[in-house]
Amino acid sequence: MSDAVRLDGVTKTYGSTTALADVSLTFEAGAVHALLGENGAGKSTLVKILSGLARPDRGTVTLFDQQVVFADRSSSSALGIETAFQEIPLVPDLSVADNLLLPNQPRRFGFLLDRKAARGQVAAIGNELEIEDIDPRTPVRELDLSLRQKVEITRAIARKPRLLILDEPTAALSKADVEWLGRRIQALKTAGTTVILVTHRMPEVHEFCGRMAILRNGRHVGSFAVGEISDEAVFKHIMGRSVQVTFPARNASPSSAQPLLSAKDLKAGRQLESVTLDIRPGEIVGVAALQGMGQLELFNALFGAERVLSGTILINGQRAHFAGPSDAIDVGIGYVPEDRKTQGLALNRSGTENASTPIVSEFSRLGVVDTATERARVDDAFCAVNLHPRALYQTAAEFSGGNQQKMVLAKWLLTNCRILLAFDPTRGVDVGTKHEIYGILRRFAEDGGGVLLHSTEVPELIGLCDHIAVLYRGRIAADLAHGEATEETVGAWMLGSGEHARAVA
Ligand SMILES: Nc1ncnc2c1ncn2[C@@H]1O[C@H](COP(=O)(O)OP(=O)(O)OP(=O)(O)O)[C@@H](O)[C@H]1O
Ligand SMILES: [Mg+2]
């Protein structure tokens, strides 16, 4: 079989960073390929080169037997290459429909937008690709991260590419939408489309992909058929050492100390109906839920980022009113938000400035920042999350997706907050770092802190949490103790059928 993609000696540097070092590899046509590697390994850089967003310093790229040098994204598009990017570049103020058709909206007389034709095209896309859950008229701004990701993927697939590249598409997708993507990939494979899927999740590699290519530190360390080598061997190639994914030990006895935070009958936003829960020192409390069950409103409300419609929040037994996040930060709450890009980081600022934002006053005298002390403190936090020291100086924009996530986490570790709200903190993070984040959360709790953790990966909640509150339609359907929570029980309650499962059991 011929190759869809062939790279020969491709090197790409950014300043002193070598993102890709002399990479030579091929992706066979008509197959689904996983592209694996730890955070910063060079996956997105490779994706950008294939999509015309970055140019190699050296080496050649051959696509469908044609050597190419792309000037921009549209020249790769013209060759039948479409990409759903990790950093979703949709236009927030335009509707879903406009985003799907951009930049090729149907026009009359060459310039007038043909609304009727556009509606027809979008309806056809919606039918074919099963996106009934998204109203095409909605401005993208109003969609949550998961649906925005779905629109981004749909946009790429709708153009019927010969080569479809998906850069960590499932990091932000809900479970149902991961299944949706599985069906889409299957259909593309049947049609003979070549697919490259960047992911950190091995189950998806097994389910969707036939082959895998692994990058480490910008180098190609090998390509394999899926199933040819064990997952441990894959991790070893990814990390350059063996890793075992285990969860840190928990203190078995449930805490009876006074809660650090209590929510009583909390109602907020459109989806959070009524939630009562406590976070005690030493605890990691899990929140399991399918997408849109009120978890986002819960986290935002506890951080003062969403108005509480009714109910109360107590901090150390005292009633709290948050006019905004700064009030929440003042009483010792930290928040790793869902969307690190818009809420977590200032992309054009250095890692040091980003991480020290909440505590910069500690290093300032009369408005002058003592940068040496600031840097030393941030450096400690970056070490804790295994972030490269150059993050101290470089801007957040220059970091890979997973490394940006670590930066947000480091920022809150620095504040000495006692309550950490962590919304899917391991999203897009490689296996090694995931492991480190588990340890960080557990140590945070052991040091007397309390964590509220939402994760889209149920095994992660089961492995890590002291108990798990399952949200269903804005209410806690079940609060499962560590021993009671299995993938089946949590899953049943997430789907609203836990009572039924309990009756059967
Ligand atoms: N615009 C840029 N300026 C400077 N350095 C960059 C830039 N883009 C990427 N890099 C660096 O190149 C390296 C590879 O980054 P890349 O985004 O390709 O990683 P990745 O494998 O996609 O990681 P992740 O899993 O975290 O998304 C990283 O060290 C990153 O910091
Ligand atoms: Mg990336």
CSV table of N, CA, C and O in Angstrom, one decimal, residues 284-381:
chain,number,residue,atom,x,y,z
A,284,ILE,N,-10.3,14.0,49.0
A,284,ILE,CA,-10.5,14.3,47.6
A,284,ILE,C,-11.9,13.9,47.3
A,284,ILE,O,-12.2,12.7,47.3
A,285,VAL,N,-12.8,14.8,47.0
A,285,VAL,CA,-14.2,14.5,46.7
A,285,VAL,C,-14.4,14.5,45.2
A,285,VAL,O,-14.0,15.5,44.5
A,286,GLY,N,-14.9,13.4,44.6
A,286,GLY,CA,-15.1,13.4,43.2
A,286,GLY,C,-16.4,13.9,42.8
A,286,GLY,O,-17.4,13.8,43.5
A,287,VAL,N,-16.5,14.4,41.6
A,287,VAL,CA,-17.8,14.7,40.9
A,287,VAL,C,-17.8,14.0,39.6
A,287,VAL,O,-17.0,14.3,38.7
A,288,ALA,N,-18.7,13.0,39.5
A,288,ALA,CA,-18.8,12.3,38.2
A,288,ALA,C,-20.1,12.8,37.6
A,288,ALA,O,-21.1,13.0,38.3
A,289,ALA,N,-20.1,13.0,36.3
A,289,ALA,CA,-21.3,13.4,35.6
A,289,ALA,C,-21.0,13.4,34.1
A,289,ALA,O,-19.9,13.6,33.6
A,290,LEU,N,-22.1,13.1,33.4
A,290,LEU,CA,-22.0,13.2,31.9
A,290,LEU,C,-22.0,14.7,31.7
A,290,LEU,O,-22.3,15.5,32.5
A,291,GLN,N,-21.6,15.1,30.4
A,291,GLN,CA,-21.5,16.5,30.1
A,291,GLN,C,-22.8,17.3,30.4
A,291,GLN,O,-23.9,16.7,30.1
A,292,GLY,N,-22.7,18.5,30.9
A,292,GLY,CA,-23.8,19.3,31.1
A,292,GLY,C,-24.8,19.0,32.1
A,292,GLY,O,-26.0,19.2,32.0
A,293,MET,N,-24.4,18.3,33.2
A,293,MET,CA,-25.3,18.0,34.3
A,293,MET,C,-25.2,19.0,35.4
A,293,MET,O,-25.7,18.7,36.5
A,294,GLY,N,-24.5,20.1,35.2
A,294,GLY,CA,-24.4,21.1,36.3
A,294,GLY,C,-23.0,21.2,36.9
A,294,GLY,O,-22.8,22.1,37.7
A,295,GLN,N,-22.1,20.3,36.5
A,295,GLN,CA,-20.8,20.3,37.2
A,295,GLN,C,-20.0,21.6,36.9
A,295,GLN,O,-19.4,22.1,37.8
A,296,LEU,N,-20.2,22.2,35.7
A,296,LEU,CA,-19.5,23.4,35.4
A,296,LEU,C,-20.0,24.5,36.3
A,296,LEU,O,-19.2,25.3,36.8
A,297,GLU,N,-21.3,24.6,36.4
A,297,GLU,CA,-21.9,25.7,37.2
A,297,GLU,C,-21.5,25.5,38.7
A,297,GLU,O,-21.3,26.4,39.4
A,298,LEU,N,-21.5,24.2,39.1
A,298,LEU,CA,-21.1,24.0,40.5
A,298,LEU,C,-19.7,24.5,40.8
A,298,LEU,O,-19.5,25.3,41.7
A,299,PHE,N,-18.7,24.2,39.9
A,299,PHE,CA,-17.3,24.6,40.1
A,299,PHE,C,-17.3,26.1,40.0
A,299,PHE,O,-16.6,26.8,40.8
A,300,ASN,N,-17.9,26.7,39.0
A,300,ASN,CA,-17.9,28.1,38.8
A,300,ASN,C,-18.5,28.9,40.0
A,300,ASN,O,-18.0,29.9,40.5
A,301,ALA,N,-19.6,28.4,40.5
A,301,ALA,CA,-20.3,29.0,41.6
A,301,ALA,C,-19.4,29.0,42.9
A,301,ALA,O,-19.3,30.0,43.6
A,302,LEU,N,-18.7,27.8,43.1
A,302,LEU,CA,-17.8,27.7,44.3
A,302,LEU,C,-16.6,28.6,44.2
A,302,LEU,O,-16.0,28.9,45.2
A,303,PHE,N,-16.3,29.1,43.0
A,303,PHE,CA,-15.2,30.0,42.8
A,303,PHE,C,-15.6,31.4,42.6
A,303,PHE,O,-14.8,32.3,42.2
A,304,GLY,N,-16.9,31.7,42.7
A,304,GLY,CA,-17.4,33.1,42.6
A,304,GLY,C,-17.5,33.5,41.1
A,304,GLY,O,-17.5,34.7,40.8
A,305,ALA,N,-17.4,32.5,40.2
A,305,ALA,CA,-17.4,32.9,38.8
A,305,ALA,C,-18.8,32.7,38.2
A,305,ALA,O,-19.0,32.9,37.0
A,306,GLU,N,-19.7,32.3,39.0
A,306,GLU,CA,-21.1,32.1,38.5
A,306,GLU,C,-22.0,32.5,39.6
A,306,GLU,O,-21.8,32.1,40.8
A,307,ARG,N,-23.0,33.3,39.4
A,307,ARG,CA,-23.9,33.8,40.5
A,307,ARG,C,-24.7,32.7,41.1
A,307,ARG,O,-25.2,31.8,40.4
A,308,VAL,N,-24.7,32.7,42.4
A,308,VAL,CA,-25.5,31.7,43.1
A,308,VAL,C,-26.9,32.2,43.1
A,308,VAL,O,-27.2,33.3,43.6
A,309,LEU,N,-27.8,31.3,42.6
A,309,LEU,CA,-29.2,31.8,42.6
A,309,LEU,C,-30.0,31.5,43.9
A,309,LEU,O,-30.8,32.3,44.3
A,310,SER,N,-29.6,30.4,44.5
A,310,SER,CA,-30.1,30.2,45.9
A,310,SER,C,-29.2,29.1,46.5
A,310,SER,O,-28.4,28.5,45.9
A,311,GLY,N,-29.4,29.0,47.9
A,311,GLY,CA,-28.5,28.2,48.6
A,311,GLY,C,-27.3,28.9,49.2
A,311,GLY,O,-27.2,30.1,49.0
A,312,THR,N,-26.5,28.2,49.9
A,312,THR,CA,-25.4,28.9,50.6
A,312,THR,C,-24.1,28.1,50.5
A,312,THR,O,-24.0,27.0,50.2
A,313,ILE,N,-23.0,28.9,50.6
A,313,ILE,CA,-21.7,28.4,50.7
A,313,ILE,C,-21.1,28.7,52.0
A,313,ILE,O,-21.1,29.9,52.4
A,314,LEU,N,-20.5,27.7,52.7
A,314,LEU,CA,-19.9,28.0,54.0
A,314,LEU,C,-18.4,27.7,53.8
A,314,LEU,O,-18.0,26.6,53.3
A,315,ILE,N,-17.5,28.6,54.3
A,315,ILE,CA,-16.1,28.3,54.3
A,315,ILE,C,-15.7,28.2,55.8
A,315,ILE,O,-15.9,29.2,56.6
A,316,ASN,N,-15.1,27.1,56.2
A,316,ASN,CA,-14.8,26.9,57.6
A,316,ASN,C,-16.0,27.2,58.5
A,316,ASN,O,-15.8,27.9,59.6
A,317,GLY,N,-17.2,26.9,58.1
A,317,GLY,CA,-18.4,27.1,58.9
A,317,GLY,C,-19.0,28.5,58.8
A,317,GLY,O,-20.0,28.8,59.3
A,318,GLN,N,-18.3,29.4,58.1
A,318,GLN,CA,-18.8,30.8,58.0
A,318,GLN,C,-19.4,31.0,56.6
A,318,GLN,O,-18.9,30.6,55.6
A,319,ARG,N,-20.6,31.7,56.6
A,319,ARG,CA,-21.3,31.9,55.4
A,319,ARG,C,-20.4,32.8,54.5
A,319,ARG,O,-19.8,33.8,55.0
A,320,ALA,N,-20.3,32.5,53.3
A,320,ALA,CA,-19.5,33.3,52.3
A,320,ALA,C,-20.3,33.8,51.2
A,320,ALA,O,-21.2,33.1,50.7
A,321,HIS,N,-20.0,35.0,50.8
A,321,HIS,CA,-20.7,35.6,49.6
A,321,HIS,C,-19.5,36.0,48.6
A,321,HIS,O,-18.7,36.8,49.0
A,322,PHE,N,-19.6,35.4,47.5
A,322,PHE,CA,-18.5,35.7,46.5
A,322,PHE,C,-19.1,36.7,45.4
A,322,PHE,O,-19.9,36.3,44.7
A,323,ALA,N,-18.5,37.9,45.4
A,323,ALA,CA,-18.9,38.8,44.3
A,323,ALA,C,-18.2,38.5,43.1
A,323,ALA,O,-18.6,38.8,42.0
A,324,GLY,N,-17.0,37.8,43.2
A,324,GLY,CA,-16.2,37.4,42.0
A,324,GLY,C,-15.1,36.5,42.5
A,324,GLY,O,-15.0,36.2,43.7
A,325,PRO,N,-14.3,35.9,41.6
A,325,PRO,CA,-13.3,35.0,41.9
A,325,PRO,C,-12.3,35.5,43.0
A,325,PRO,O,-11.8,34.8,43.8
A,326,SER,N,-12.0,36.8,43.0
A,326,SER,CA,-11.0,37.3,43.9
A,326,SER,C,-11.5,37.1,45.4
A,326,SER,O,-10.7,36.9,46.3
A,327,ASP,N,-12.8,37.1,45.6
A,327,ASP,CA,-13.3,36.8,47.0
A,327,ASP,C,-13.1,35.4,47.3
A,327,ASP,O,-12.7,35.1,48.5
A,328,ALA,N,-13.2,34.5,46.3
A,328,ALA,CA,-13.0,33.1,46.6
A,328,ALA,C,-11.5,32.8,46.8
A,328,ALA,O,-11.1,32.1,47.7
A,329,ILE,N,-10.6,33.5,46.0
A,329,ILE,CA,-9.2,33.3,46.2
A,329,ILE,C,-8.8,33.8,47.6
A,329,ILE,O,-8.0,33.2,48.3
A,330,ASP,N,-9.4,34.9,48.1
A,330,ASP,CA,-9.1,35.5,49.4
A,330,ASP,C,-9.4,34.5,50.5
A,330,ASP,O,-8.7,34.6,51.5
A,331,VAL,N,-10.4,33.7,50.4
A,331,VAL,CA,-10.6,32.7,51.4
A,331,VAL,C,-10.0,31.4,51.2
A,331,VAL,O,-10.3,30.4,51.9
A,332,GLY,N,-9.0,31.3,50.2
A,332,GLY,CA,-8.2,30.1,50.1
A,332,GLY,C,-8.7,29.1,49.1
A,332,GLY,O,-8.5,27.9,49.3
A,333,ILE,N,-9.4,29.6,48.1
A,333,ILE,CA,-9.9,28.6,47.0
A,333,ILE,C,-9.0,28.8,45.7
A,333,ILE,O,-8.8,29.9,45.3
A,334,GLY,N,-8.6,27.7,45.2
A,334,GLY,CA,-7.9,27.7,43.9
A,334,GLY,C,-8.7,26.9,42.9
A,334,GLY,O,-9.5,26.1,43.3
A,335,TYR,N,-8.6,27.3,41.6
A,335,TYR,CA,-9.4,26.7,40.6
A,335,TYR,C,-8.6,26.3,39.3
A,335,TYR,O,-8.1,27.2,38.7
A,336,VAL,N,-8.6,25.1,39.0
A,336,VAL,CA,-8.0,24.7,37.7
A,336,VAL,C,-9.2,24.6,36.8
A,336,VAL,O,-10.0,23.6,36.9
A,337,PRO,N,-9.4,25.5,35.9
A,337,PRO,CA,-10.7,25.6,35.1
A,337,PRO,C,-10.7,24.6,33.9
A,337,PRO,O,-9.7,24.1,33.5
A,338,GLU,N,-11.9,24.5,33.3
A,338,GLU,CA,-12.0,23.6,32.2
A,338,GLU,C,-11.2,24.1,31.0
A,338,GLU,O,-10.5,23.3,30.4
A,339,ASP,N,-11.3,25.4,30.7
A,339,ASP,CA,-10.6,25.9,29.5
A,339,ASP,C,-9.5,26.8,29.9
A,339,ASP,O,-9.6,27.9,30.2
A,340,ARG,N,-8.3,26.1,29.9
A,340,ARG,CA,-7.1,26.8,30.4
A,340,ARG,C,-6.8,28.1,29.6
A,340,ARG,O,-6.2,29.0,30.0
A,341,LYS,N,-7.1,28.0,28.3
A,341,LYS,CA,-6.8,29.1,27.4
A,341,LYS,C,-7.5,30.4,27.7
A,341,LYS,O,-6.8,31.4,27.8
A,342,THR,N,-8.8,30.3,28.0
A,342,THR,CA,-9.5,31.6,28.2
A,342,THR,C,-9.5,31.9,29.7
A,342,THR,O,-9.5,33.1,30.0
A,343,GLN,N,-9.5,30.9,30.6
A,343,GLN,CA,-9.7,31.3,32.0
A,343,GLN,C,-8.4,31.1,32.8
A,343,GLN,O,-8.2,31.8,33.8
A,344,GLY,N,-7.5,30.2,32.3
A,344,GLY,CA,-6.4,29.9,33.2
A,344,GLY,C,-5.1,30.7,33.0
A,344,GLY,O,-4.4,30.8,33.9
A,345,LEU,N,-4.9,31.1,31.8
A,345,LEU,CA,-3.6,31.7,31.5
A,345,LEU,C,-3.7,33.0,30.7
A,345,LEU,O,-4.6,33.2,29.9
A,346,ALA,N,-2.7,33.9,30.8
A,346,ALA,CA,-2.5,35.0,29.9
A,346,ALA,C,-1.4,34.5,28.9
A,346,ALA,O,-0.2,34.4,29.3
A,347,LEU,N,-1.8,34.2,27.7
A,347,LEU,CA,-0.9,33.5,26.8
A,347,LEU,C,0.4,34.3,26.4
A,347,LEU,O,1.4,33.7,26.1
A,348,ASN,N,0.3,35.6,26.4
A,348,ASN,CA,1.4,36.4,26.0
A,348,ASN,C,2.3,36.8,27.2
A,348,ASN,O,3.2,37.5,27.0
A,349,ARG,N,2.1,36.2,28.3
A,349,ARG,CA,3.0,36.5,29.5
A,349,ARG,C,3.8,35.3,29.8
A,349,ARG,O,3.5,34.1,29.5
A,350,SER,N,4.9,35.5,30.5
A,350,SER,CA,5.8,34.4,30.8
A,350,SER,C,5.2,33.5,31.8
A,350,SER,O,4.2,33.8,32.5
A,351,GLY,N,5.8,32.3,31.9
A,351,GLY,CA,5.3,31.3,32.9
A,351,GLY,C,5.4,31.9,34.3
A,351,GLY,O,4.5,31.7,35.1
A,352,THR,N,6.5,32.6,34.6
A,352,THR,CA,6.6,33.2,36.0
A,352,THR,C,5.4,34.2,36.2
A,352,THR,O,4.8,34.1,37.3
A,353,GLU,N,5.2,35.1,35.3
A,353,GLU,CA,4.1,36.0,35.5
A,353,GLU,C,2.8,35.3,35.7
A,353,GLU,O,2.0,35.7,36.6
A,354,ASN,N,2.5,34.3,34.8
A,354,ASN,CA,1.3,33.6,34.9
A,354,ASN,C,1.1,32.9,36.3
A,354,ASN,O,0.1,33.1,36.9
A,355,ALA,N,2.1,32.2,36.7
A,355,ALA,CA,2.0,31.4,37.9
A,355,ALA,C,1.9,32.3,39.1
A,355,ALA,O,1.3,31.9,40.1
A,356,SER,N,2.5,33.5,39.1
A,356,SER,CA,2.6,34.2,40.3
A,356,SER,C,1.4,35.3,40.4
A,356,SER,O,1.3,36.0,41.4
A,357,THR,N,0.6,35.3,39.4
A,357,THR,CA,-0.5,36.3,39.4
A,357,THR,C,-1.3,36.4,40.7
A,357,THR,O,-1.4,37.4,41.3
A,358,PRO,N,-1.7,35.2,41.3
A,358,PRO,CA,-2.6,35.4,42.5
A,358,PRO,C,-1.8,35.8,43.7
A,358,PRO,O,-2.4,36.2,44.7
A,359,ILE,N,-0.4,35.6,43.7
A,359,ILE,CA,0.3,35.9,44.9
A,359,ILE,C,1.4,37.0,44.7
A,359,ILE,O,2.2,37.2,45.5
A,360,VAL,N,1.3,37.7,43.6
A,360,VAL,CA,2.4,38.6,43.3
A,360,VAL,C,2.6,39.7,44.4
A,360,VAL,O,3.7,40.2,44.6
A,361,SER,N,1.5,40.0,45.1
A,361,SER,CA,1.6,41.0,46.1
A,361,SER,C,2.6,40.6,47.2
A,361,SER,O,3.2,41.4,47.9
A,362,GLU,N,2.8,39.3,47.4
A,362,GLU,CA,3.7,38.8,48.4
A,362,GLU,C,5.2,39.2,48.1
A,362,GLU,O,6.0,39.2,49.0
A,363,PHE,N,5.4,39.4,46.8
A,363,PHE,CA,6.8,39.7,46.4
A,363,PHE,C,7.0,41.2,46.1
A,363,PHE,O,8.0,41.6,45.5
A,364,SER,N,6.0,42.0,46.3
A,364,SER,CA,6.0,43.4,45.9
A,364,SER,C,6.1,44.3,47.1
A,364,SER,O,5.5,44.1,48.1
A,365,ARG,N,7.0,45.3,46.9
A,365,ARG,CA,7.1,46.4,47.9
A,365,ARG,C,6.9,47.7,47.1
A,365,ARG,O,7.6,47.9,46.1
A,366,LEU,N,5.9,48.4,47.5
A,366,LEU,CA,5.5,49.7,46.8
A,366,LEU,C,5.5,49.5,45.3
A,366,LEU,O,6.0,50.3,44.5
A,367,GLY,N,4.8,48.4,44.9
A,367,GLY,CA,4.6,48.2,43.5
A,367,GLY,C,5.8,47.7,42.7
A,367,GLY,O,5.7,47.4,41.5
A,368,VAL,N,6.9,47.4,43.4
A,368,VAL,CA,8.1,46.9,42.7
A,368,VAL,C,8.2,45.4,43.1
A,368,VAL,O,8.2,45.0,44.2
A,369,VAL,N,8.2,44.5,42.0
A,369,VAL,CA,8.2,43.1,42.2
A,369,VAL,C,9.7,42.6,42.5
A,369,VAL,O,10.6,43.0,41.7
A,370,ASP,N,9.9,41.9,43.5
A,370,ASP,CA,11.2,41.3,43.8
A,370,ASP,C,11.3,40.0,42.9
A,370,ASP,O,10.9,38.9,43.3
A,371,THR,N,11.8,40.2,41.7
A,371,THR,CA,11.7,39.1,40.7
A,371,THR,C,12.5,37.9,41.1
A,371,THR,O,12.1,36.8,40.7
A,372,ALA,N,13.6,38.1,41.8
A,372,ALA,CA,14.4,36.9,42.1
A,372,ALA,C,13.6,35.9,43.1
A,372,ALA,O,13.6,34.7,42.8
A,373,THR,N,13.0,36.5,44.1
A,373,THR,CA,12.2,35.7,45.0
A,373,THR,C,11.0,35.1,44.2
A,373,THR,O,10.7,33.9,44.4
A,374,GLU,N,10.4,35.9,43.4
A,374,GLU,CA,9.2,35.4,42.6
A,374,GLU,C,9.6,34.2,41.8
A,374,GLU,O,9.0,33.2,41.9
A,375,ARG,N,10.8,34.3,41.1
A,375,ARG,CA,11.2,33.2,40.2
A,375,ARG,C,11.5,32.0,41.0
A,375,ARG,O,11.2,30.9,40.6
A,376,ALA,N,12.2,32.2,42.2
A,376,ALA,CA,12.5,31.0,43.0
A,376,ALA,C,11.3,30.2,43.4
A,376,ALA,O,11.2,29.0,43.3
A,377,ARG,N,10.3,31.0,43.9
A,377,ARG,CA,9.0,30.3,44.3
A,377,ARG,C,8.4,29.6,43.1
A,377,ARG,O,7.9,28.5,43.2
A,378,VAL,N,8.3,30.3,42.0
A,378,VAL,CA,7.6,29.7,40.8
A,378,VAL,C,8.4,28.5,40.4
A,378,VAL,O,7.8,27.4,40.0
A,379,ASP,N,9.7,28.6,40.4
A,379,ASP,CA,10.6,27.5,40.0
A,379,ASP,C,10.2,26.2,40.8
A,379,ASP,O,10.1,25.1,40.3
A,380,ASP,N,10.1,26.4,42.1
A,380,ASP,CA,9.7,25.2,43.0
A,380,ASP,C,8.4,24.6,42.5
A,380,ASP,O,8.3,23.4,42.4
A,381,ALA,N,7.4,25.5,42.2
A,381,ALA,CA,6.1,24.9,41.8
A,381,ALA,C,6.2,24.3,40.4
A,381,ALA,O,5.6,23.2,40.2
